[in-house]
PDB file of C-alpha atoms in Angstrom:
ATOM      1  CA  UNK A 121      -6.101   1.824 -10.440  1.00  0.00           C
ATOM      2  CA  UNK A 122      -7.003   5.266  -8.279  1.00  0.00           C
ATOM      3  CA  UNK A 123     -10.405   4.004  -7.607  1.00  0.00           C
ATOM      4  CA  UNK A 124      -9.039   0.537  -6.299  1.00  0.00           C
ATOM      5  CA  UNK A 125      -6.356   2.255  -4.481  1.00  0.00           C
ATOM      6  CA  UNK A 126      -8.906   4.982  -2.900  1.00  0.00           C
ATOM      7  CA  UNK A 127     -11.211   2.343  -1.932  1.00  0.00           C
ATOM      8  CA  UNK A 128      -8.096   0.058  -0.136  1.00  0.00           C
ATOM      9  CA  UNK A 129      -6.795   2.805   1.542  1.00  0.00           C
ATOM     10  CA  UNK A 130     -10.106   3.636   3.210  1.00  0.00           C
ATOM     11  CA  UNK A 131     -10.742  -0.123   4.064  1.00  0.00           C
ATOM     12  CA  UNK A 132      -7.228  -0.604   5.349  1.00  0.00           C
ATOM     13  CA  UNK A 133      -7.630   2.312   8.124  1.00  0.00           C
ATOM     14  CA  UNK A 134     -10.858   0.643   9.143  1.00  0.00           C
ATOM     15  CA  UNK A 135      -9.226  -2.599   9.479  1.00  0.00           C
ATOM     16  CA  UNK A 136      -6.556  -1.148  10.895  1.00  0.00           C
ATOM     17  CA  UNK A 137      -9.363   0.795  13.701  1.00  0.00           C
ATOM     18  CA  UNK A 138     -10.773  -2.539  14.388  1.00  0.00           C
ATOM     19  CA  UNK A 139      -7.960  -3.996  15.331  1.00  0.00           C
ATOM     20  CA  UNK A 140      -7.822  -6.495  11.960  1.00  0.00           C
ATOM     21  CA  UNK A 141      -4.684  -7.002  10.249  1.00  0.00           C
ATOM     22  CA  UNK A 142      -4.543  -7.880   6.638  1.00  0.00           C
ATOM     23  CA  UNK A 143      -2.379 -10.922   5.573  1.00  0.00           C
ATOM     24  CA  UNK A 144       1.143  -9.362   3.729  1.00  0.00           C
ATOM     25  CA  UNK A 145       1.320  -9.649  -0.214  1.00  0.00           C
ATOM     26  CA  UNK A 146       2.985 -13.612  -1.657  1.00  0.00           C
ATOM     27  CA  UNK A 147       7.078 -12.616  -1.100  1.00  0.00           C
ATOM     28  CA  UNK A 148       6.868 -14.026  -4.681  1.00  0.00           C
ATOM     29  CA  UNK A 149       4.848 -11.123  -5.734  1.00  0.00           C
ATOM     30  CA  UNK A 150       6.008  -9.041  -3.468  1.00  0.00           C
ATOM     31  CA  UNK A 151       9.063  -9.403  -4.788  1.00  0.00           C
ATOM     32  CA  UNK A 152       8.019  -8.900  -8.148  1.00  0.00           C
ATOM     33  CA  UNK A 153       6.224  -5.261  -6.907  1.00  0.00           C
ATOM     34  CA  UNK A 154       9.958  -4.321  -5.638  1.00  0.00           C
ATOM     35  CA  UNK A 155      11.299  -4.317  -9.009  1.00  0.00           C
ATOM     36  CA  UNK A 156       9.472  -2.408 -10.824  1.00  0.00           C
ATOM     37  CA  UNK A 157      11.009   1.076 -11.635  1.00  0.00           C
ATOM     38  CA  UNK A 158       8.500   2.922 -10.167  1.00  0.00           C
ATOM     39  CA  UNK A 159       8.849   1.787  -6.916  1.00  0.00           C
ATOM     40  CA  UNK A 160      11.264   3.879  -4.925  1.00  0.00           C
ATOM     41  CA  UNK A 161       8.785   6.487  -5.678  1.00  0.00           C
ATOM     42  CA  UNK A 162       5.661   4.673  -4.876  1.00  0.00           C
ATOM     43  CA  UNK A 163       7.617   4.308  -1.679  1.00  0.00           C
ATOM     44  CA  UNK A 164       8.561   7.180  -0.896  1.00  0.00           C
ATOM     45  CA  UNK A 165       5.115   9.041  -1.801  1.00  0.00           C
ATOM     46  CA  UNK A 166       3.601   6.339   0.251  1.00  0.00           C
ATOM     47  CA  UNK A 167       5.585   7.260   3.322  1.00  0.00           C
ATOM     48  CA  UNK A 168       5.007  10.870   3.006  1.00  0.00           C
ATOM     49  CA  UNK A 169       1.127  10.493   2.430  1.00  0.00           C
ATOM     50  CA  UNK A 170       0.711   8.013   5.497  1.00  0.00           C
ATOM     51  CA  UNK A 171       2.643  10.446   7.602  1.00  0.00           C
ATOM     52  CA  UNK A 172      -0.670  12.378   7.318  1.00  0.00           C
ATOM     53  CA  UNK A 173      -2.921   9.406   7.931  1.00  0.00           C
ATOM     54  CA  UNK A 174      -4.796   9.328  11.796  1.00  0.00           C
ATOM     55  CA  UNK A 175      -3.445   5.525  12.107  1.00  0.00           C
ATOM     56  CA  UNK A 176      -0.260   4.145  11.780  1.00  0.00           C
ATOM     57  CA  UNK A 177      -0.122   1.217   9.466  1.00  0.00           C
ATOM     58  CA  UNK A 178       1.506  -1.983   9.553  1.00  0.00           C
ATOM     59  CA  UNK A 179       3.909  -3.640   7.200  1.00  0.00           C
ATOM     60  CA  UNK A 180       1.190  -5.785   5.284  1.00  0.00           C
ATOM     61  CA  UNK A 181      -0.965  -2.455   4.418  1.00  0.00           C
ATOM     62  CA  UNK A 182       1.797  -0.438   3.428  1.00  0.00           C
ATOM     63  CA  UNK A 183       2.771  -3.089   0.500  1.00  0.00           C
ATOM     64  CA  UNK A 184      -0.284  -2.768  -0.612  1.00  0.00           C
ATOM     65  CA  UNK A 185      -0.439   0.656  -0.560  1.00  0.00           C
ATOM     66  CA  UNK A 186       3.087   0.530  -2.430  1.00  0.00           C
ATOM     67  CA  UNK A 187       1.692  -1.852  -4.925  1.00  0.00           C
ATOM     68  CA  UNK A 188      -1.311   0.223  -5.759  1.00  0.00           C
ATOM     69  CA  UNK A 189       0.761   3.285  -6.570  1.00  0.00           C
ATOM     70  CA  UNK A 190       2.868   1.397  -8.809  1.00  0.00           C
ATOM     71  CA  UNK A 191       0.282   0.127 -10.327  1.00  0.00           C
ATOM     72  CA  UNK A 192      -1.175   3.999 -10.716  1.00  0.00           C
ATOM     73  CA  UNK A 193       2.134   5.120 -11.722  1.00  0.00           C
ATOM     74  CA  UNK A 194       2.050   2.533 -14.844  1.00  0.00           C
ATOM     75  CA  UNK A 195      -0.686   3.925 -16.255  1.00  0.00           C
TER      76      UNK A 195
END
């Protein structure tokens, strides 16, 4: 999970540099993401860590983000 998550937050800022905007998670699974326990953190360090980043992302990143620190915190 740190390797995908690495690798999506370096793609997302290029998007994001380029002007692309990816597509926001299913609200189904989405959903699903905003249940799990470890989310309010996963949230929170999110915000704090893209505070740092030299782009501002939109909505559709940041669940992503979100879902790949969950998904880190699992393990």
């Amino acid at each position: 999970p740190a390797a995908m998550f690495t690798t999506h937050l370096a793609m997302a800022v290029e998007r994001i540099k380029k002007g692309e905007i990816v597509e926001a998670l299913d609200p189904e699974i989405f959903a699903e993401i905003t249940e799990d326990p470890a989310y309010p953190t996963a949230v929170e360090f999110r915000d704090k860590m893209l505070a740092f980043c030299p782009v501002s992302f939109p909505e559709s990143e940041a669940q992503f983000i979100a879902m790949h620190i969950c998904n880190m915190l699992a393990e």
